[in-house]
Amino acid sequence: MDKTALLENLAEKVRACKACSLYQGSTQAVPGEGDPNAKIFFIGEGPGFYEDKSGRPFVGPAGQLLERSLSKIGLGREEVFIGNVVKHRPPANRDPLPVEIAACSGWLEQQLSLIRPVVIVTLGRFSMARFLPGVKISQVHGQAKRVKGFIVIPMFHPAAALRDSSIMNQFLEDFEKNRELLIQPDKINLDGQTSEDEGDQIKLF
Ligand code: URA
């Protein structure tokens, strides 16, 4: 089976998932979508109202901001992969519970191992905590780190940016600051970096 078929196979399993109770209050699962060979994987928190209705990630106002930010640096959403920490919408958009995040984590791991992106952009603190536990988003946003073989760039959640103009400025700046890394992730200079560098700031080009 090729990667596209394997990902669709996985998405079908996600649609049938009952590993936590979130499926009960939602319309459908939102497995994620994008280029199976994407170099960049954006990971949000969980589906909201519009995503729950459509079955697609980041299609509401937060998604429109994400798409605009991508297009400003010359990327289309179809060139990246977009997914979430939890695949069913939490009731009334509440924060996902630790038990729900744990129940859903295998899906994200399988997506990551199939797609094998170079860069992971975490959107918001729940997604960031999967890769950079114990840090504060206000202190690390926009700073690329090497984690478990990926380059992880923690960013604010676009929904938070829409609620707060100061976060909006930082969100837009973080895209701009990481423009080259996002456009040419393969050109990251890994010279001299070993696994002991994990957590270090990435040296670009
Ligand atoms: N917010 C998220 O975290 N994910 C989506 O898919 C939409 C909004």
PDB file of C-alpha atoms and ligand atoms in Angstrom:
ATOM      1  CA  MET A   1       0.000   0.000   0.000  1.00  0.00           C
ATOM      2  CA  ASP A   2       1.327   3.490  -0.736  1.00  0.00           C
ATOM      3  CA  LYS A   3       1.482   6.266   1.812  1.00  0.00           C
ATOM      4  CA  THR A   4      -1.749   7.924   0.655  1.00  0.00           C
ATOM      5  CA  ALA A   5      -3.638   4.648   1.049  1.00  0.00           C
ATOM      6  CA  LEU A   6      -2.011   3.943   4.425  1.00  0.00           C
ATOM      7  CA  LEU A   7      -3.016   7.393   5.677  1.00  0.00           C
ATOM      8  CA  GLU A   8      -6.579   6.946   4.422  1.00  0.00           C
ATOM      9  CA  ASN A   9      -6.675   3.550   6.078  1.00  0.00           C
ATOM     10  CA  LEU A  10      -5.569   5.190   9.303  1.00  0.00           C
ATOM     11  CA  ALA A  11      -8.171   7.948   8.872  1.00  0.00           C
ATOM     12  CA  GLU A  12     -10.889   5.301   8.570  1.00  0.00           C
ATOM     13  CA  LYS A  13      -9.765   3.802  11.873  1.00  0.00           C
ATOM     14  CA  VAL A  14      -9.789   7.264  13.477  1.00  0.00           C
ATOM     15  CA  ARG A  15     -13.377   7.767  12.228  1.00  0.00           C
ATOM     16  CA  ALA A  16     -14.387   4.561  13.995  1.00  0.00           C
ATOM     17  CA  CYS A  17     -12.470   5.339  17.212  1.00  0.00           C
ATOM     18  CA  LYS A  18     -14.295   4.999  20.543  1.00  0.00           C
ATOM     19  CA  ALA A  19     -11.213   4.996  22.745  1.00  0.00           C
ATOM     20  CA  CYS A  20     -12.545   7.911  24.812  1.00  0.00           C
ATOM     21  CA  SER A  21     -15.998   9.405  25.240  1.00  0.00           C
ATOM     22  CA  LEU A  22     -15.466  12.418  22.938  1.00  0.00           C
ATOM     23  CA  TYR A  23     -16.974  10.579  19.956  1.00  0.00           C
ATOM     24  CA  GLN A  24     -20.345  10.548  21.756  1.00  0.00           C
ATOM     25  CA  GLY A  25     -20.845  14.307  21.692  1.00  0.00           C
ATOM     26  CA  SER A  26     -19.371  14.988  18.266  1.00  0.00           C
ATOM     27  CA  THR A  27     -20.719  14.785  14.721  1.00  0.00           C
ATOM     28  CA  GLN A  28     -17.703  12.967  13.338  1.00  0.00           C
ATOM     29  CA  ALA A  29     -13.961  12.550  13.761  1.00  0.00           C
ATOM     30  CA  VAL A  30     -11.503  14.921  12.089  1.00  0.00           C
ATOM     31  CA  PRO A  31      -8.493  12.744  11.272  1.00  0.00           C
ATOM     32  CA  GLY A  32      -6.404  15.464   9.566  1.00  0.00           C
ATOM     33  CA  GLU A  33      -5.495  16.163   5.958  1.00  0.00           C
ATOM     34  CA  GLY A  34      -2.769  17.319   3.629  1.00  0.00           C
ATOM     35  CA  ASP A  35       0.164  16.148   1.551  1.00  0.00           C
ATOM     36  CA  PRO A  36       1.192  12.604   2.573  1.00  0.00           C
ATOM     37  CA  ASN A  37       4.779  13.662   1.788  1.00  0.00           C
ATOM     38  CA  ALA A  38       4.544  16.992   3.613  1.00  0.00           C
ATOM     39  CA  LYS A  39       7.743  18.296   5.142  1.00  0.00           C
ATOM     40  CA  ILE A  40       5.720  20.333   7.627  1.00  0.00           C
ATOM     41  CA  PHE A  41       3.034  19.029   9.976  1.00  0.00           C
ATOM     42  CA  PHE A  42       0.850  21.571  11.828  1.00  0.00           C
ATOM     43  CA  ILE A  43      -0.737  20.183  14.986  1.00  0.00           C
ATOM     44  CA  GLY A  44      -3.658  21.979  16.620  1.00  0.00           C
ATOM     45  CA  GLU A  45      -5.619  21.133  19.731  1.00  0.00           C
ATOM     46  CA  GLY A  46      -8.877  19.575  18.591  1.00  0.00           C
ATOM     47  CA  PRO A  47     -11.722  20.145  16.128  1.00  0.00           C
ATOM     48  CA  GLY A  48     -14.015  23.104  16.762  1.00  0.00           C
ATOM     49  CA  PHE A  49     -17.576  23.727  15.572  1.00  0.00           C
ATOM     50  CA  TYR A  50     -16.812  24.014  11.829  1.00  0.00           C
ATOM     51  CA  GLU A  51     -14.322  21.149  11.813  1.00  0.00           C
ATOM     52  CA  ASP A  52     -16.812  18.888  13.588  1.00  0.00           C
ATOM     53  CA  LYS A  53     -19.449  19.691  10.957  1.00  0.00           C
ATOM     54  CA  SER A  54     -17.148  19.273   7.955  1.00  0.00           C
ATOM     55  CA  GLY A  55     -14.788  16.515   9.119  1.00  0.00           C
ATOM     56  CA  ARG A  56     -11.825  18.694   8.064  1.00  0.00           C
ATOM     57  CA  PRO A  57      -9.206  20.381  10.280  1.00  0.00           C
ATOM     58  CA  PHE A  58      -8.844  24.148  10.604  1.00  0.00           C
ATOM     59  CA  VAL A  59     -11.657  25.274   8.309  1.00  0.00           C
ATOM     60  CA  GLY A  60     -13.223  27.882  10.655  1.00  0.00           C
ATOM     61  CA  PRO A  61     -11.879  31.379  11.502  1.00  0.00           C
ATOM     62  CA  ALA A  62      -8.697  29.970  13.113  1.00  0.00           C
ATOM     63  CA  GLY A  63      -8.102  27.903   9.996  1.00  0.00           C
ATOM     64  CA  GLN A  64      -8.570  30.929   7.770  1.00  0.00           C
ATOM     65  CA  LEU A  65      -5.909  32.771   9.759  1.00  0.00           C
ATOM     66  CA  LEU A  66      -3.608  29.772   9.446  1.00  0.00           C
ATOM     67  CA  GLU A  67      -4.177  29.642   5.677  1.00  0.00           C
ATOM     68  CA  ARG A  68      -3.532  33.389   5.309  1.00  0.00           C
ATOM     69  CA  SER A  69      -0.320  33.062   7.308  1.00  0.00           C
ATOM     70  CA  LEU A  70       0.807  30.156   5.136  1.00  0.00           C
ATOM     71  CA  SER A  71       0.009  31.993   1.949  1.00  0.00           C
ATOM     72  CA  LYS A  72       1.990  35.060   3.119  1.00  0.00           C
ATOM     73  CA  ILE A  73       5.102  32.895   3.095  1.00  0.00           C
ATOM     74  CA  GLY A  74       4.138  31.310  -0.204  1.00  0.00           C
ATOM     75  CA  LEU A  75       2.707  28.018   1.066  1.00  0.00           C
ATOM     76  CA  GLY A  76      -0.691  26.492   0.337  1.00  0.00           C
ATOM     77  CA  ARG A  77      -2.452  24.349   2.913  1.00  0.00           C
ATOM     78  CA  GLU A  78      -2.374  21.429   0.477  1.00  0.00           C
ATOM     79  CA  GLU A  79       1.446  21.453   0.681  1.00  0.00           C
ATOM     80  CA  VAL A  80       1.532  20.765   4.420  1.00  0.00           C
ATOM     81  CA  PHE A  81      -0.250  18.305   6.691  1.00  0.00           C
ATOM     82  CA  ILE A  82      -2.723  19.609   9.275  1.00  0.00           C
ATOM     83  CA  GLY A  83      -3.960  17.589  12.231  1.00  0.00           C
ATOM     84  CA  ASN A  84      -4.902  17.814  15.877  1.00  0.00           C
ATOM     85  CA  VAL A  85      -3.998  16.345  19.256  1.00  0.00           C
ATOM     86  CA  VAL A  86      -7.551  15.022  19.701  1.00  0.00           C
ATOM     87  CA  LYS A  87      -9.581  13.945  16.709  1.00  0.00           C
ATOM     88  CA  HIS A  88     -13.108  14.443  18.054  1.00  0.00           C
ATOM     89  CA  ARG A  89     -14.471  17.820  19.170  1.00  0.00           C
ATOM     90  CA  PRO A  90     -14.505  18.367  22.934  1.00  0.00           C
ATOM     91  CA  PRO A  91     -17.970  19.560  24.072  1.00  0.00           C
ATOM     92  CA  ALA A  92     -18.355  23.351  23.742  1.00  0.00           C
ATOM     93  CA  ASN A  93     -14.680  23.541  22.725  1.00  0.00           C
ATOM     94  CA  ARG A  94     -13.478  22.838  26.249  1.00  0.00           C
ATOM     95  CA  ASP A  95      -9.834  21.888  26.771  1.00  0.00           C
ATOM     96  CA  PRO A  96      -9.108  18.237  26.018  1.00  0.00           C
ATOM     97  CA  LEU A  97      -8.634  16.161  29.186  1.00  0.00           C
ATOM     98  CA  PRO A  98      -5.393  14.260  29.839  1.00  0.00           C
ATOM     99  CA  VAL A  99      -7.274  10.968  29.478  1.00  0.00           C
ATOM    100  CA  GLU A 100      -8.593  12.054  26.056  1.00  0.00           C
ATOM    101  CA  ILE A 101      -5.172  13.210  24.883  1.00  0.00           C
ATOM    102  CA  ALA A 102      -3.675   9.891  25.999  1.00  0.00           C
ATOM    103  CA  ALA A 103      -6.410   7.876  24.283  1.00  0.00           C
ATOM    104  CA  CYS A 104      -5.833   9.768  21.020  1.00  0.00           C
ATOM    105  CA  SER A 105      -2.037   9.910  21.054  1.00  0.00           C
ATOM    106  CA  GLY A 106      -1.491   6.714  19.044  1.00  0.00           C
ATOM    107  CA  TRP A 107      -3.242   8.218  16.002  1.00  0.00           C
ATOM    108  CA  LEU A 108      -0.956  11.230  15.930  1.00  0.00           C
ATOM    109  CA  GLU A 109       2.095   9.027  16.402  1.00  0.00           C
ATOM    110  CA  GLN A 110       1.060   6.825  13.475  1.00  0.00           C
ATOM    111  CA  GLN A 111       0.447   9.886  11.288  1.00  0.00           C
ATOM    112  CA  LEU A 112       3.879  11.239  12.186  1.00  0.00           C
ATOM    113  CA  SER A 113       5.604   7.960  11.448  1.00  0.00           C
ATOM    114  CA  LEU A 114       3.886   7.631   8.066  1.00  0.00           C
ATOM    115  CA  ILE A 115       4.394  11.236   6.968  1.00  0.00           C
ATOM    116  CA  ARG A 116       7.821  11.705   8.584  1.00  0.00           C
ATOM    117  CA  PRO A 117       7.795  15.520   8.407  1.00  0.00           C
ATOM    118  CA  VAL A 118      10.987  17.480   8.920  1.00  0.00           C
ATOM    119  CA  VAL A 119       9.235  20.247  10.836  1.00  0.00           C
ATOM    120  CA  ILE A 120       6.362  20.066  13.313  1.00  0.00           C
ATOM    121  CA  VAL A 121       4.585  23.333  14.101  1.00  0.00           C
ATOM    122  CA  THR A 122       2.623  23.033  17.319  1.00  0.00           C
ATOM    123  CA  LEU A 123      -0.352  25.375  17.571  1.00  0.00           C
ATOM    124  CA  GLY A 124      -1.213  26.124  21.179  1.00  0.00           C
ATOM    125  CA  ARG A 125      -0.115  24.674  24.480  1.00  0.00           C
ATOM    126  CA  PHE A 126      -1.716  21.213  24.286  1.00  0.00           C
ATOM    127  CA  SER A 127       0.060  20.391  21.079  1.00  0.00           C
ATOM    128  CA  MET A 128       3.301  21.964  22.332  1.00  0.00           C
ATOM    129  CA  ALA A 129       3.174  19.890  25.541  1.00  0.00           C
ATOM    130  CA  ARG A 130       3.405  16.694  23.457  1.00  0.00           C
ATOM    131  CA  PHE A 131       6.912  17.695  22.367  1.00  0.00           C
ATOM    132  CA  LEU A 132       8.104  20.292  24.864  1.00  0.00           C
ATOM    133  CA  PRO A 133       6.622  19.331  28.216  1.00  0.00           C
ATOM    134  CA  GLY A 134       6.930  21.781  31.089  1.00  0.00           C
ATOM    135  CA  VAL A 135       7.657  24.913  29.058  1.00  0.00           C
ATOM    136  CA  LYS A 136       5.589  28.079  28.793  1.00  0.00           C
ATOM    137  CA  ILE A 137       4.376  29.077  25.362  1.00  0.00           C
ATOM    138  CA  SER A 138       4.925  32.757  26.179  1.00  0.00           C
ATOM    139  CA  GLN A 139       8.636  31.994  26.670  1.00  0.00           C
ATOM    140  CA  VAL A 140       9.365  29.642  23.770  1.00  0.00           C
ATOM    141  CA  HIS A 141       6.975  30.558  20.955  1.00  0.00           C
ATOM    142  CA  GLY A 142       8.631  30.926  17.583  1.00  0.00           C
ATOM    143  CA  GLN A 143      11.862  29.190  18.681  1.00  0.00           C
ATOM    144  CA  ALA A 144      12.699  26.085  16.663  1.00  0.00           C
ATOM    145  CA  LYS A 145      14.024  23.168  18.714  1.00  0.00           C
ATOM    146  CA  ARG A 146      15.207  19.727  17.792  1.00  0.00           C
ATOM    147  CA  VAL A 147      13.031  17.126  19.495  1.00  0.00           C
ATOM    148  CA  LYS A 148      12.989  13.389  18.820  1.00  0.00           C
ATOM    149  CA  GLY A 149      14.329  13.755  15.305  1.00  0.00           C
ATOM    150  CA  PHE A 150      11.918  16.540  14.368  1.00  0.00           C
ATOM    151  CA  ILE A 151      12.363  20.285  14.260  1.00  0.00           C
ATOM    152  CA  VAL A 152       9.572  21.559  16.492  1.00  0.00           C
ATOM    153  CA  ILE A 153       8.406  25.156  16.253  1.00  0.00           C
ATOM    154  CA  PRO A 154       5.957  26.036  19.019  1.00  0.00           C
ATOM    155  CA  MET A 155       3.484  28.727  17.998  1.00  0.00           C
ATOM    156  CA  PHE A 156       0.457  30.304  19.602  1.00  0.00           C
ATOM    157  CA  HIS A 157      -2.907  28.867  18.615  1.00  0.00           C
ATOM    158  CA  PRO A 158      -4.492  30.967  15.833  1.00  0.00           C
ATOM    159  CA  ALA A 159      -7.766  31.080  17.818  1.00  0.00           C
ATOM    160  CA  ALA A 160      -5.843  32.779  20.663  1.00  0.00           C
ATOM    161  CA  ALA A 161      -4.403  35.229  18.110  1.00  0.00           C
ATOM    162  CA  LEU A 162      -7.926  36.080  16.955  1.00  0.00           C
ATOM    163  CA  ARG A 163      -8.929  36.887  20.541  1.00  0.00           C
ATOM    164  CA  ASP A 164      -5.912  39.039  21.445  1.00  0.00           C
ATOM    165  CA  SER A 165      -4.131  41.540  19.205  1.00  0.00           C
ATOM    166  CA  SER A 166      -0.807  41.209  21.020  1.00  0.00           C
ATOM    167  CA  ILE A 167      -0.860  37.421  20.491  1.00  0.00           C
ATOM    168  CA  MET A 168      -1.849  38.062  16.867  1.00  0.00           C
ATOM    169  CA  ASN A 169       1.289  40.165  16.364  1.00  0.00           C
ATOM    170  CA  GLN A 170       3.469  37.477  17.922  1.00  0.00           C
ATOM    171  CA  PHE A 171       1.778  34.740  15.865  1.00  0.00           C
ATOM    172  CA  LEU A 172       2.422  36.638  12.623  1.00  0.00           C
ATOM    173  CA  GLU A 173       5.986  37.470  13.666  1.00  0.00           C
ATOM    174  CA  ASP A 174       6.700  33.794  14.432  1.00  0.00           C
ATOM    175  CA  PHE A 175       5.675  32.833  10.904  1.00  0.00           C
ATOM    176  CA  GLU A 176       7.856  35.563   9.449  1.00  0.00           C
ATOM    177  CA  LYS A 177      10.789  34.683  11.708  1.00  0.00           C
ATOM    178  CA  ASN A 178      10.641  31.033  10.625  1.00  0.00           C
ATOM    179  CA  ARG A 179       9.910  31.775   6.969  1.00  0.00           C
ATOM    180  CA  GLU A 180      13.072  30.169   5.577  1.00  0.00           C
ATOM    181  CA  LEU A 181      12.760  27.095   7.742  1.00  0.00           C
ATOM    182  CA  LEU A 182       9.131  26.659   6.698  1.00  0.00           C
ATOM    183  CA  ILE A 183       9.826  27.192   3.007  1.00  0.00           C
ATOM    184  CA  GLN A 184      12.980  25.079   2.831  1.00  0.00           C
ATOM    185  CA  PRO A 185      12.912  22.653   5.767  1.00  0.00           C
ATOM    186  CA  ASP A 186      15.391  20.351   4.014  1.00  0.00           C
ATOM    187  CA  LYS A 187      18.058  23.036   4.150  1.00  0.00           C
ATOM    188  CA  ILE A 188      18.365  22.982   7.902  1.00  0.00           C
ATOM    189  CA  ASN A 189      21.997  22.789   8.847  1.00  0.00           C
ATOM    190  CA  LEU A 190      22.299  19.814  11.146  1.00  0.00           C
ATOM    191  CA  ASP A 191      26.092  19.824  11.023  1.00  0.00           C
ATOM    192  CA  GLY A 192      27.613  19.069  14.344  1.00  0.00           C
ATOM    193  CA  GLN A 193      24.302  18.390  16.012  1.00  0.00           C
ATOM    194  CA  THR A 194      23.899  15.155  17.898  1.00  0.00           C
ATOM    195  CA  SER A 195      21.059  13.764  19.946  1.00  0.00           C
ATOM    196  CA  GLU A 196      22.609  15.583  22.898  1.00  0.00           C
ATOM    197  CA  ASP A 197      21.618  18.792  21.157  1.00  0.00           C
ATOM    198  CA  GLU A 198      17.982  17.904  21.718  1.00  0.00           C
ATOM    199  CA  GLY A 199      16.240  20.989  22.981  1.00  0.00           C
ATOM    200  CA  ASP A 200      18.873  23.328  21.589  1.00  0.00           C
ATOM    201  CA  GLN A 201      17.950  26.166  19.326  1.00  0.00           C
ATOM    202  CA  ILE A 202      18.271  25.036  15.733  1.00  0.00           C
ATOM    203  CA  LYS A 203      21.081  26.483  13.656  1.00  0.00           C
ATOM    204  CA  LEU A 204      19.675  27.309  10.260  1.00  0.00           C
ATOM    205  CA  PHE A 205      21.504  27.140   6.939  1.00  0.00           C
TER     206      PHE A 205
HETATM  207  N1  URA B   1      -8.728  24.545  16.472  1.00  0.00           N
HETATM  208  C1  URA B   1      -7.934  23.450  16.520  1.00  0.00           C
HETATM  209  O1  URA B   1      -7.145  23.280  17.435  1.00  0.00           O
HETATM  210  N2  URA B   1      -8.034  22.570  15.536  1.00  0.00           N
HETATM  211  C2  URA B   1      -8.863  22.695  14.510  1.00  0.00           C
HETATM  212  O2  URA B   1      -8.897  21.823  13.653  1.00  0.00           O
HETATM  213  C3  URA B   1      -9.674  23.861  14.485  1.00  0.00           C
HETATM  214  C4  URA B   1      -9.588  24.768  15.475  1.00  0.00           C
END
